[in-house]
Amino acid sequence: MATVTIVDPVTRIEGHLKVEVIIDTVGGSLKVTDAKTTGTQFRGFEKILVGRDPKDAVYLTERICGVCPVSHGMAGSLALEKASGLTAPANARILRNLVLGANFLQSHILHFYLLAALDYVDAPAGAPWSPSWNIDLMRSSSLQQISNNFANAITMRRKAHEMGAIFGGRLPAPPAFLAGGFTTKPTSAMISSFTSYLYELKQFIDNDYVPDVQLLKSIYPDYAQIGKGPGNLMAYGVFDLVDSGSSKLFKRGLVYNTAPTSVQTLSTANIKEMVTYSWYANSTNNLNPAGGSTVTVDPATKAAAYSWLKAPRYSGKPMEMGPLARMWVNGDYRAGVSVMDRHMARALEAQKVVNAMLDWINQVAVGGAVYSSFTIPNSKAGEGLTEAPRGGLGHWLSTSSSSVKAPAGGPAIANYQIITPTCWNASPKDTNGVKGPMEQALIGTPITNAAQPIEVLRVIHSFDPCLSCAVHVMRLGGKPVVIARAGAR
Amino acid sequence: MKVSRRDFLKYCTASAAALGLTSALGPLSKALAAGGGPPIIWLSAASCTGCTFSLANRISGSAPVDLGDLLINTINLAYHPNLMGASGSLAVDALRTADNGSFILAVEGGIPTIYNGKTCILWSENGVDVTAMAAVNELAAKAAKIICIGTCSSYGGISAAAPNPTAVKGVKALTGKTTINIPGCPPHPDWIVWTIAQLLAGVTPTLDSSGRPTALYGSTVHSKCPRQNTAWATSPTQTGQCLINLGCKGRNTRADCPTRKWNNGVNWCVGADALCQGCTNSTFPDKFAPLFSTMGALPSGHDSVSTPKTTCTACHGQNVD
């Protein structure tokens, strides 16, 4: 007898995403046999940016995401600098790294304790955390140590934002990023305050965050086998250690099928965005983002499509982005690809970043230049590649020969394309019918109770998707049981 | 110190000068929550979640001291997609329980109306995808009060920037209902907390013509700016100077950022030698774009920088100081 179960919305993620899984009995137990991820939000930043002053792209794209605005500020700055043939001063590079690092720390702490941990441990009493699903939680009373850190995590996340705002001006949406460099002129008081915050965060990461993830991994060892996906891992790399960007804390590169020793060179020319299963015009299929186009269609007119996300592919392959991909490509973590490996790599990455920041803060030069003036050229293109906490982020900009309106003047944006990490991870099928990384990771996941498929949440949350997410669960054959609210309204 | 409800109301209705937002707030709001203060339903429409994570930066010397205190002890946040434990039916049930009685609706993000709202779907119910447009229309009609968190839900904001690809509207433009707007991209956490506290105390804040509490948005950024009588910077390489020539919109923007500052007071936009972008304006970001230009920077009739502020009526007139 067929049962269709719909669970919607899935919560504790940022933005809007829907995941639909089919659950069937395989070898006597329930498993996810098919999965579809649907981005259910489109805002059209790429269209908004065309014709504007290229300098404004930094401030506007920071508003794409309230959790990773710093990464958009970084990508937007780098894209325009590339197009203008400019390298920002060393001090700006270091200050940007410090603000971006602060945001990595706040995002990773937020993700583990406030978004992901509640799939495993008891939530605090009362709204908004209770009621919640109660399946397979608290396998061991030792997990109470994670619950006990919930309030600490709220504090430490806030402090990471405060640390970033010392140089960034404020968070979210830091105003200090701009093409050409950075606005804040660092003082020794700022450096000293930043350093105090760093030590406090380091203590929390070393003594709580990393041990808490290690504990969770030991209590839920089955999740070191669940949620692998295609195993293709890609990183643009981030935290430039030299002004040219040729050396980074996290290298640029990619591996196919978790190959540990063959990290390959990444060329963005191999990136194509496919839209066969997305609500965009088929005439825009298979374009490289440098020449990309965003033309929406009414969902009612494209029945095969199921997402507002395009399907980016590298040499035709779906690629997973994120802390695990960065750590793998860099050689820092190659234990495996799974739900728990993603959490572990994220925590260890936080540790690596906080330690690196303790070096960088000593490199900030009081009185050193933070900005280089420049002229925006006509008809030039630039790409800004960086990393958000949840994976690689790319901005592709080209300038036109037509001018921005007065009083700014100068060339306007001719085209702007953005590929976010969650667009890679939560992408729908491509033109060849190959599913996206999150879809592949969901398939095969064992399910205890199809009415409360917490296992699906665990897989989704391990990617730290920057989208609100709804899960639609379907069981093959039979009449629907609607778990979503089916009241009189 | 125990604070009675009457003390709190007195505090809430005190003059703008007293709006430090810190003292006396906690005990009463806790009592209200314990006594069944109205639940808050927080919808996330076409948003970036930045308003929520700005709220998470709340820190104060008195209650609610931070996000944890706010959520655990102060308010009954019945529905919030990014923070709540429940998913699926349990989540929508929580919303439906709350909307069965008196509730406060908080909306983050603009409301897309293209393709019948299908560029932003919030949940499914009875097998139907519920769009942000449908949800806001339905809940706004029933809500006791509506708070628009951020510039997008207040006026459209970034998501409605030209050419407004998804035909985004603010809540008031969509529903015709009166809203209390807390613009800012993002808004300061204290602005959100103060406004919620007013409503929990049964006080409707006085609003300006843009629907903003005058207590929070009564002064221009420029009027409180510590740089208002400094020389005008000509390059981002300079520090500590007035940024009007680089595009600062502080003369045309109402907010208390210069005195309140951000992130536990560590800094603010102009403090970082970065321009005020005018993010609390109903016309943000288009009217004053290009942002890095003097577009909108100088109100007509504004005197030169050397004019003492008390004699320049452009921003130091009846509205401020």
mmCIF file with all atom_site columns, C-alpha atoms in Angstrom, chain B residues 86-269:
data_model
loop_
_atom_site.group_PDB
_atom_site.id
_atom_site.type_symbol
_atom_site.label_atom_id
_atom_site.label_alt_id
_atom_site.label_comp_id
_atom_site.label_asym_id
_atom_site.label_entity_id
_atom_site.label_seq_id
_atom_site.pdbx_PDB_ins_code
_atom_site.Cartn_x
_atom_site.Cartn_y
_atom_site.Cartn_z
_atom_site.occupancy
_atom_site.B_iso_or_equiv
_atom_site.pdbx_formal_charge
_atom_site.auth_seq_id
_atom_site.auth_comp_id
_atom_site.auth_asym_id
_atom_site.auth_atom_id
_atom_site.pdbx_PDB_model_num
ATOM 1   C CA . ALA B 1 86  ? 10.289 21.352 14.852  1.00 0.00 ? 86  ALA B CA 1
ATOM 2   C CA . SER B 1 87  ? 10.125 20.571 11.168  1.00 0.00 ? 87  SER B CA 1
ATOM 3   C CA . GLY B 1 88  ? 7.268  19.690 8.870   1.00 0.00 ? 88  GLY B CA 1
ATOM 4   C CA . SER B 1 89  ? 3.808  19.244 10.341  1.00 0.00 ? 89  SER B CA 1
ATOM 5   C CA . LEU B 1 90  ? 5.006  19.930 13.852  1.00 0.00 ? 90  LEU B CA 1
ATOM 6   C CA . ALA B 1 91  ? 6.325  23.307 12.714  1.00 0.00 ? 91  ALA B CA 1
ATOM 7   C CA . VAL B 1 92  ? 3.179  24.251 10.818  1.00 0.00 ? 92  VAL B CA 1
ATOM 8   C CA . ASP B 1 93  ? 1.074  23.010 13.743  1.00 0.00 ? 93  ASP B CA 1
ATOM 9   C CA . ALA B 1 94  ? 2.948  25.399 16.006  1.00 0.00 ? 94  ALA B CA 1
ATOM 10  C CA . LEU B 1 95  ? 2.180  28.219 13.617  1.00 0.00 ? 95  LEU B CA 1
ATOM 11  C CA . ARG B 1 96  ? -1.496 27.251 13.387  1.00 0.00 ? 96  ARG B CA 1
ATOM 12  C CA . THR B 1 97  ? -1.834 27.003 17.152  1.00 0.00 ? 97  THR B CA 1
ATOM 13  C CA . ALA B 1 98  ? -0.357 30.471 17.480  1.00 0.00 ? 98  ALA B CA 1
ATOM 14  C CA . ASP B 1 99  ? -2.444 32.049 14.741  1.00 0.00 ? 99  ASP B CA 1
ATOM 15  C CA . ASN B 1 100 ? -5.616 30.713 16.323  1.00 0.00 ? 100 ASN B CA 1
ATOM 16  C CA . GLY B 1 101 ? -5.415 33.436 18.942  1.00 0.00 ? 101 GLY B CA 1
ATOM 17  C CA . SER B 1 102 ? -3.926 36.878 19.276  1.00 0.00 ? 102 SER B CA 1
ATOM 18  C CA . PHE B 1 103 ? -0.434 36.967 17.818  1.00 0.00 ? 103 PHE B CA 1
ATOM 19  C CA . ILE B 1 104 ? 2.254  39.320 16.560  1.00 0.00 ? 104 ILE B CA 1
ATOM 20  C CA . LEU B 1 105 ? 3.389  38.775 12.987  1.00 0.00 ? 105 LEU B CA 1
ATOM 21  C CA . ALA B 1 106 ? 7.038  39.502 12.233  1.00 0.00 ? 106 ALA B CA 1
ATOM 22  C CA . VAL B 1 107 ? 8.095  39.393 8.600   1.00 0.00 ? 107 VAL B CA 1
ATOM 23  C CA . GLU B 1 108 ? 11.688 39.267 7.358   1.00 0.00 ? 108 GLU B CA 1
ATOM 24  C CA . GLY B 1 109 ? 12.275 39.649 3.607   1.00 0.00 ? 109 GLY B CA 1
ATOM 25  C CA . GLY B 1 110 ? 10.280 41.171 0.769   1.00 0.00 ? 110 GLY B CA 1
ATOM 26  C CA . ILE B 1 111 ? 7.265  39.483 -0.766  1.00 0.00 ? 111 ILE B CA 1
ATOM 27  C CA . PRO B 1 112 ? 7.692  38.392 -4.395  1.00 0.00 ? 112 PRO B CA 1
ATOM 28  C CA . THR B 1 113 ? 4.531  38.528 -6.466  1.00 0.00 ? 113 THR B CA 1
ATOM 29  C CA . ILE B 1 114 ? 5.769  37.372 -9.888  1.00 0.00 ? 114 ILE B CA 1
ATOM 30  C CA . TYR B 1 115 ? 4.481  33.990 -11.109 1.00 0.00 ? 115 TYR B CA 1
ATOM 31  C CA . ASN B 1 116 ? 1.771  34.141 -8.455  1.00 0.00 ? 116 ASN B CA 1
ATOM 32  C CA . GLY B 1 117 ? 4.390  34.270 -5.720  1.00 0.00 ? 117 GLY B CA 1
ATOM 33  C CA . LYS B 1 118 ? 6.134  31.056 -6.728  1.00 0.00 ? 118 LYS B CA 1
ATOM 34  C CA . THR B 1 119 ? 9.661  32.404 -6.441  1.00 0.00 ? 119 THR B CA 1
ATOM 35  C CA . CYS B 1 120 ? 9.336  32.078 -2.662  1.00 0.00 ? 120 CYS B CA 1
ATOM 36  C CA . ILE B 1 121 ? 7.606  29.088 -1.080  1.00 0.00 ? 121 ILE B CA 1
ATOM 37  C CA . LEU B 1 122 ? 7.556  28.779 2.702   1.00 0.00 ? 122 LEU B CA 1
ATOM 38  C CA . TRP B 1 123 ? 5.897  25.454 3.482   1.00 0.00 ? 123 TRP B CA 1
ATOM 39  C CA . SER B 1 124 ? 3.274  23.054 2.202   1.00 0.00 ? 124 SER B CA 1
ATOM 40  C CA . GLU B 1 125 ? -0.096 22.528 3.707   1.00 0.00 ? 125 GLU B CA 1
ATOM 41  C CA . ASN B 1 126 ? -2.920 20.314 2.520   1.00 0.00 ? 126 ASN B CA 1
ATOM 42  C CA . GLY B 1 127 ? -0.676 19.300 -0.347  1.00 0.00 ? 127 GLY B CA 1
ATOM 43  C CA . VAL B 1 128 ? -0.337 22.855 -1.586  1.00 0.00 ? 128 VAL B CA 1
ATOM 44  C CA . ASP B 1 129 ? 2.842  24.920 -1.723  1.00 0.00 ? 129 ASP B CA 1
ATOM 45  C CA . VAL B 1 130 ? 2.245  28.005 0.423   1.00 0.00 ? 130 VAL B CA 1
ATOM 46  C CA . THR B 1 131 ? 3.956  31.039 -1.053  1.00 0.00 ? 131 THR B CA 1
ATOM 47  C CA . ALA B 1 132 ? 5.247  33.921 1.013   1.00 0.00 ? 132 ALA B CA 1
ATOM 48  C CA . MET B 1 133 ? 2.607  36.041 -0.722  1.00 0.00 ? 133 MET B CA 1
ATOM 49  C CA . ALA B 1 134 ? -0.212 33.759 0.387   1.00 0.00 ? 134 ALA B CA 1
ATOM 50  C CA . ALA B 1 135 ? 1.135  33.323 3.900   1.00 0.00 ? 135 ALA B CA 1
ATOM 51  C CA . VAL B 1 136 ? 1.648  37.041 4.505   1.00 0.00 ? 136 VAL B CA 1
ATOM 52  C CA . ASN B 1 137 ? -1.739 37.918 3.069   1.00 0.00 ? 137 ASN B CA 1
ATOM 53  C CA . GLU B 1 138 ? -3.444 35.363 5.280   1.00 0.00 ? 138 GLU B CA 1
ATOM 54  C CA . LEU B 1 139 ? -1.586 36.040 8.508   1.00 0.00 ? 139 LEU B CA 1
ATOM 55  C CA . ALA B 1 140 ? -1.477 39.831 8.176   1.00 0.00 ? 140 ALA B CA 1
ATOM 56  C CA . ALA B 1 141 ? -5.272 39.860 8.081   1.00 0.00 ? 141 ALA B CA 1
ATOM 57  C CA . LYS B 1 142 ? -5.411 38.085 11.451  1.00 0.00 ? 142 LYS B CA 1
ATOM 58  C CA . ALA B 1 143 ? -2.402 39.489 13.279  1.00 0.00 ? 143 ALA B CA 1
ATOM 59  C CA . ALA B 1 144 ? -2.852 41.816 16.253  1.00 0.00 ? 144 ALA B CA 1
ATOM 60  C CA . LYS B 1 145 ? 0.229  43.733 15.131  1.00 0.00 ? 145 LYS B CA 1
ATOM 61  C CA . ILE B 1 146 ? 2.620  43.422 12.224  1.00 0.00 ? 146 ILE B CA 1
ATOM 62  C CA . ILE B 1 147 ? 6.319  44.155 12.575  1.00 0.00 ? 147 ILE B CA 1
ATOM 63  C CA . CYS B 1 148 ? 8.379  44.406 9.419   1.00 0.00 ? 148 CYS B CA 1
ATOM 64  C CA . ILE B 1 149 ? 11.897 43.333 10.319  1.00 0.00 ? 149 ILE B CA 1
ATOM 65  C CA . GLY B 1 150 ? 14.333 45.009 7.931   1.00 0.00 ? 150 GLY B CA 1
ATOM 66  C CA . THR B 1 151 ? 14.112 47.171 4.847   1.00 0.00 ? 151 THR B CA 1
ATOM 67  C CA . CYS B 1 152 ? 12.897 44.387 2.522   1.00 0.00 ? 152 CYS B CA 1
ATOM 68  C CA . SER B 1 153 ? 9.684  43.547 4.370   1.00 0.00 ? 153 SER B CA 1
ATOM 69  C CA . SER B 1 154 ? 9.161  47.222 5.186   1.00 0.00 ? 154 SER B CA 1
ATOM 70  C CA . TYR B 1 155 ? 9.521  48.607 1.669   1.00 0.00 ? 155 TYR B CA 1
ATOM 71  C CA . GLY B 1 156 ? 10.915 45.980 -0.722  1.00 0.00 ? 156 GLY B CA 1
ATOM 72  C CA . GLY B 1 157 ? 14.561 46.821 -0.113  1.00 0.00 ? 157 GLY B CA 1
ATOM 73  C CA . ILE B 1 158 ? 17.376 45.102 -1.962  1.00 0.00 ? 158 ILE B CA 1
ATOM 74  C CA . SER B 1 159 ? 15.109 42.367 -3.279  1.00 0.00 ? 159 SER B CA 1
ATOM 75  C CA . ALA B 1 160 ? 12.928 45.024 -4.960  1.00 0.00 ? 160 ALA B CA 1
ATOM 76  C CA . ALA B 1 161 ? 15.877 46.915 -6.453  1.00 0.00 ? 161 ALA B CA 1
ATOM 77  C CA . ALA B 1 162 ? 15.390 47.839 -10.091 1.00 0.00 ? 162 ALA B CA 1
ATOM 78  C CA . PRO B 1 163 ? 14.340 46.159 -12.277 1.00 0.00 ? 163 PRO B CA 1
ATOM 79  C CA . ASN B 1 164 ? 12.666 44.313 -9.366  1.00 0.00 ? 164 ASN B CA 1
ATOM 80  C CA . PRO B 1 165 ? 12.966 40.938 -11.120 1.00 0.00 ? 165 PRO B CA 1
ATOM 81  C CA . THR B 1 166 ? 10.458 39.144 -8.906  1.00 0.00 ? 166 THR B CA 1
ATOM 82  C CA . ALA B 1 167 ? 7.992  42.028 -8.415  1.00 0.00 ? 167 ALA B CA 1
ATOM 83  C CA . VAL B 1 168 ? 8.734  42.239 -4.702  1.00 0.00 ? 168 VAL B CA 1
ATOM 84  C CA . LYS B 1 169 ? 6.524  44.314 -2.417  1.00 0.00 ? 169 LYS B CA 1
ATOM 85  C CA . GLY B 1 170 ? 6.783  45.302 1.217   1.00 0.00 ? 170 GLY B CA 1
ATOM 86  C CA . VAL B 1 171 ? 4.132  43.950 3.572   1.00 0.00 ? 171 VAL B CA 1
ATOM 87  C CA . LYS B 1 172 ? 2.111  47.163 3.711   1.00 0.00 ? 172 LYS B CA 1
ATOM 88  C CA . ALA B 1 173 ? 2.147  47.566 -0.068  1.00 0.00 ? 173 ALA B CA 1
ATOM 89  C CA . LEU B 1 174 ? 1.035  43.969 -0.442  1.00 0.00 ? 174 LEU B CA 1
ATOM 90  C CA . THR B 1 175 ? -1.642 43.790 2.235   1.00 0.00 ? 175 THR B CA 1
ATOM 91  C CA . GLY B 1 176 ? -2.713 47.388 2.824   1.00 0.00 ? 176 GLY B CA 1
ATOM 92  C CA . LYS B 1 177 ? -2.319 46.750 6.553   1.00 0.00 ? 177 LYS B CA 1
ATOM 93  C CA . THR B 1 178 ? -0.605 49.116 8.953   1.00 0.00 ? 178 THR B CA 1
ATOM 94  C CA . THR B 1 179 ? 2.840  47.836 9.771   1.00 0.00 ? 179 THR B CA 1
ATOM 95  C CA . ILE B 1 180 ? 5.489  48.859 12.260  1.00 0.00 ? 180 ILE B CA 1
ATOM 96  C CA . ASN B 1 181 ? 8.614  49.082 10.171  1.00 0.00 ? 181 ASN B CA 1
ATOM 97  C CA . ILE B 1 182 ? 12.074 48.406 11.586  1.00 0.00 ? 182 ILE B CA 1
ATOM 98  C CA . PRO B 1 183 ? 14.153 49.055 8.484   1.00 0.00 ? 183 PRO B CA 1
ATOM 99  C CA . GLY B 1 184 ? 17.881 48.565 8.229   1.00 0.00 ? 184 GLY B CA 1
ATOM 100 C CA . CYS B 1 185 ? 19.896 46.227 6.077   1.00 0.00 ? 185 CYS B CA 1
ATOM 101 C CA . PRO B 1 186 ? 20.219 44.666 8.567   1.00 0.00 ? 186 PRO B CA 1
ATOM 102 C CA . PRO B 1 187 ? 18.353 46.422 11.421  1.00 0.00 ? 187 PRO B CA 1
ATOM 103 C CA . HIS B 1 188 ? 20.128 46.809 14.749  1.00 0.00 ? 188 HIS B CA 1
ATOM 104 C CA . PRO B 1 189 ? 19.142 44.096 17.241  1.00 0.00 ? 189 PRO B CA 1
ATOM 105 C CA . ASP B 1 190 ? 18.205 46.723 19.836  1.00 0.00 ? 190 ASP B CA 1
ATOM 106 C CA . TRP B 1 191 ? 15.700 48.263 17.425  1.00 0.00 ? 191 TRP B CA 1
ATOM 107 C CA . ILE B 1 192 ? 13.980 44.895 17.012  1.00 0.00 ? 192 ILE B CA 1
ATOM 108 C CA . VAL B 1 193 ? 14.007 44.058 20.709  1.00 0.00 ? 193 VAL B CA 1
ATOM 109 C CA . TRP B 1 194 ? 12.747 47.502 21.721  1.00 0.00 ? 194 TRP B CA 1
ATOM 110 C CA . THR B 1 195 ? 9.857  47.334 19.314  1.00 0.00 ? 195 THR B CA 1
ATOM 111 C CA . ILE B 1 196 ? 8.825  43.855 20.374  1.00 0.00 ? 196 ILE B CA 1
ATOM 112 C CA . ALA B 1 197 ? 8.994  44.942 24.007  1.00 0.00 ? 197 ALA B CA 1
ATOM 113 C CA . GLN B 1 198 ? 6.714  47.898 23.285  1.00 0.00 ? 198 GLN B CA 1
ATOM 114 C CA . LEU B 1 199 ? 4.116  45.619 21.770  1.00 0.00 ? 199 LEU B CA 1
ATOM 115 C CA . LEU B 1 200 ? 4.354  43.077 24.571  1.00 0.00 ? 200 LEU B CA 1
ATOM 116 C CA . ALA B 1 201 ? 3.727  45.942 26.974  1.00 0.00 ? 201 ALA B CA 1
ATOM 117 C CA . GLY B 1 202 ? 0.671  46.967 24.997  1.00 0.00 ? 202 GLY B CA 1
ATOM 118 C CA . VAL B 1 203 ? 2.214  50.160 23.708  1.00 0.00 ? 203 VAL B CA 1
ATOM 119 C CA . THR B 1 204 ? 1.992  51.064 20.042  1.00 0.00 ? 204 THR B CA 1
ATOM 120 C CA . PRO B 1 205 ? 5.005  53.167 19.179  1.00 0.00 ? 205 PRO B CA 1
ATOM 121 C CA . THR B 1 206 ? 4.528  56.511 17.463  1.00 0.00 ? 206 THR B CA 1
ATOM 122 C CA . LEU B 1 207 ? 5.427  56.074 13.820  1.00 0.00 ? 207 LEU B CA 1
ATOM 123 C CA . ASP B 1 208 ? 6.793  58.486 11.232  1.00 0.00 ? 208 ASP B CA 1
ATOM 124 C CA . SER B 1 209 ? 5.494  58.786 7.680   1.00 0.00 ? 209 SER B CA 1
ATOM 125 C CA . SER B 1 210 ? 7.568  55.745 6.691   1.00 0.00 ? 210 SER B CA 1
ATOM 126 C CA . GLY B 1 211 ? 5.988  53.643 9.435   1.00 0.00 ? 211 GLY B CA 1
ATOM 127 C CA . ARG B 1 212 ? 9.105  53.720 11.627  1.00 0.00 ? 212 ARG B CA 1
ATOM 128 C CA . PRO B 1 213 ? 9.094  54.330 15.391  1.00 0.00 ? 213 PRO B CA 1
ATOM 129 C CA . THR B 1 214 ? 10.127 57.948 15.835  1.00 0.00 ? 214 THR B CA 1
ATOM 130 C CA . ALA B 1 215 ? 11.879 56.945 19.036  1.00 0.00 ? 215 ALA B CA 1
ATOM 131 C CA . LEU B 1 216 ? 14.368 54.945 16.998  1.00 0.00 ? 216 LEU B CA 1
ATOM 132 C CA . TYR B 1 217 ? 14.466 56.799 13.688  1.00 0.00 ? 217 TYR B CA 1
ATOM 133 C CA . GLY B 1 218 ? 13.924 60.385 14.807  1.00 0.00 ? 218 GLY B CA 1
ATOM 134 C CA . SER B 1 219 ? 17.358 61.754 13.996  1.00 0.00 ? 219 SER B CA 1
ATOM 135 C CA . THR B 1 220 ? 19.519 61.708 10.929  1.00 0.00 ? 220 THR B CA 1
ATOM 136 C CA . VAL B 1 221 ? 22.771 59.795 11.117  1.00 0.00 ? 221 VAL B CA 1
ATOM 137 C CA . HIS B 1 222 ? 24.557 63.016 10.294  1.00 0.00 ? 222 HIS B CA 1
ATOM 138 C CA . SER B 1 223 ? 22.998 64.928 13.171  1.00 0.00 ? 223 SER B CA 1
ATOM 139 C CA . LYS B 1 224 ? 24.666 62.622 15.701  1.00 0.00 ? 224 LYS B CA 1
ATOM 140 C CA . CYS B 1 225 ? 27.773 61.939 13.691  1.00 0.00 ? 225 CYS B CA 1
ATOM 141 C CA . PRO B 1 226 ? 31.030 62.676 15.522  1.00 0.00 ? 226 PRO B CA 1
ATOM 142 C CA . ARG B 1 227 ? 32.519 63.722 12.164  1.00 0.00 ? 227 ARG B CA 1
ATOM 143 C CA . GLN B 1 228 ? 29.914 66.309 11.266  1.00 0.00 ? 228 GLN B CA 1
ATOM 144 C CA . ASN B 1 229 ? 32.257 69.243 11.633  1.00 0.00 ? 229 ASN B CA 1
ATOM 145 C CA . THR B 1 230 ? 35.361 67.645 10.181  1.00 0.00 ? 230 THR B CA 1
ATOM 146 C CA . ALA B 1 231 ? 36.911 68.228 6.761   1.00 0.00 ? 231 ALA B CA 1
ATOM 147 C CA . TRP B 1 232 ? 35.503 66.320 3.793   1.00 0.00 ? 232 TRP B CA 1
ATOM 148 C CA . ALA B 1 233 ? 37.549 63.272 2.810   1.00 0.00 ? 233 ALA B CA 1
ATOM 149 C CA . THR B 1 234 ? 38.449 62.949 -0.859  1.00 0.00 ? 234 THR B CA 1
ATOM 150 C CA . SER B 1 235 ? 39.777 59.379 -0.818  1.00 0.00 ? 235 SER B CA 1
ATOM 151 C CA . PRO B 1 236 ? 39.175 56.137 1.097   1.00 0.00 ? 236 PRO B CA 1
ATOM 152 C CA . THR B 1 237 ? 42.803 56.368 2.156   1.00 0.00 ? 237 THR B CA 1
ATOM 153 C CA . GLN B 1 238 ? 41.911 59.138 4.614   1.00 0.00 ? 238 GLN B CA 1
ATOM 154 C CA . THR B 1 239 ? 40.596 58.531 8.089   1.00 0.00 ? 239 THR B CA 1
ATOM 155 C CA . GLY B 1 240 ? 38.432 60.276 10.638  1.00 0.00 ? 240 GLY B CA 1
ATOM 156 C CA . GLN B 1 241 ? 36.899 62.734 8.187   1.00 0.00 ? 241 GLN B CA 1
ATOM 157 C CA . CYS B 1 242 ? 33.413 63.452 6.903   1.00 0.00 ? 242 CYS B CA 1
ATOM 158 C CA . LEU B 1 243 ? 32.607 61.010 4.077   1.00 0.00 ? 243 LEU B CA 1
ATOM 159 C CA . ILE B 1 244 ? 30.029 63.065 2.209   1.00 0.00 ? 244 ILE B CA 1
ATOM 160 C CA . ASN B 1 245 ? 32.174 63.405 -0.901  1.00 0.00 ? 245 ASN B CA 1
ATOM 161 C CA . LEU B 1 246 ? 32.692 59.643 -1.033  1.00 0.00 ? 246 LEU B CA 1
ATOM 162 C CA . GLY B 1 247 ? 28.941 59.020 -0.950  1.00 0.00 ? 247 GLY B CA 1
ATOM 163 C CA . CYS B 1 248 ? 27.885 58.971 2.709   1.00 0.00 ? 248 CYS B CA 1
ATOM 164 C CA . LYS B 1 249 ? 24.069 59.152 2.883   1.00 0.00 ? 249 LYS B CA 1
ATOM 165 C CA . GLY B 1 250 ? 24.041 60.097 6.567   1.00 0.00 ? 250 GLY B CA 1
ATOM 166 C CA . ARG B 1 251 ? 22.386 63.455 5.957   1.00 0.00 ? 251 ARG B CA 1
ATOM 167 C CA . ASN B 1 252 ? 19.425 61.748 4.336   1.00 0.00 ? 252 ASN B CA 1
ATOM 168 C CA . THR B 1 253 ? 19.179 58.720 6.594   1.00 0.00 ? 253 THR B CA 1
ATOM 169 C CA . ARG B 1 254 ? 17.443 58.350 9.914   1.00 0.00 ? 254 ARG B CA 1
ATOM 170 C CA . ALA B 1 255 ? 18.980 56.004 12.493  1.00 0.00 ? 255 ALA B CA 1
ATOM 171 C CA . ASP B 1 256 ? 20.870 56.199 15.767  1.00 0.00 ? 256 ASP B CA 1
ATOM 172 C CA . CYS B 1 257 ? 23.956 54.276 14.583  1.00 0.00 ? 257 CYS B CA 1
ATOM 173 C CA . PRO B 1 258 ? 26.484 56.991 15.568  1.00 0.00 ? 258 PRO B CA 1
ATOM 174 C CA . THR B 1 259 ? 25.507 56.792 19.216  1.00 0.00 ? 259 THR B CA 1
ATOM 175 C CA . ARG B 1 260 ? 24.323 53.201 19.533  1.00 0.00 ? 260 ARG B CA 1
ATOM 176 C CA . LYS B 1 261 ? 26.984 51.656 17.271  1.00 0.00 ? 261 LYS B CA 1
ATOM 177 C CA . TRP B 1 262 ? 26.962 47.998 16.280  1.00 0.00 ? 262 TRP B CA 1
ATOM 178 C CA . ASN B 1 263 ? 28.052 44.618 17.577  1.00 0.00 ? 263 ASN B CA 1
ATOM 179 C CA . ASN B 1 264 ? 28.277 45.474 21.248  1.00 0.00 ? 264 ASN B CA 1
ATOM 180 C CA . GLY B 1 265 ? 29.412 48.970 20.394  1.00 0.00 ? 265 GLY B CA 1
ATOM 181 C CA . VAL B 1 266 ? 32.666 47.939 18.743  1.00 0.00 ? 266 VAL B CA 1
ATOM 182 C CA . ASN B 1 267 ? 32.156 49.942 15.557  1.00 0.00 ? 267 ASN B CA 1
ATOM 183 C CA . TRP B 1 268 ? 29.716 51.287 12.965  1.00 0.00 ? 268 TRP B CA 1
ATOM 184 C CA . CYS B 1 269 ? 29.834 52.029 9.254   1.00 0.00 ? 269 CYS B CA 1
#
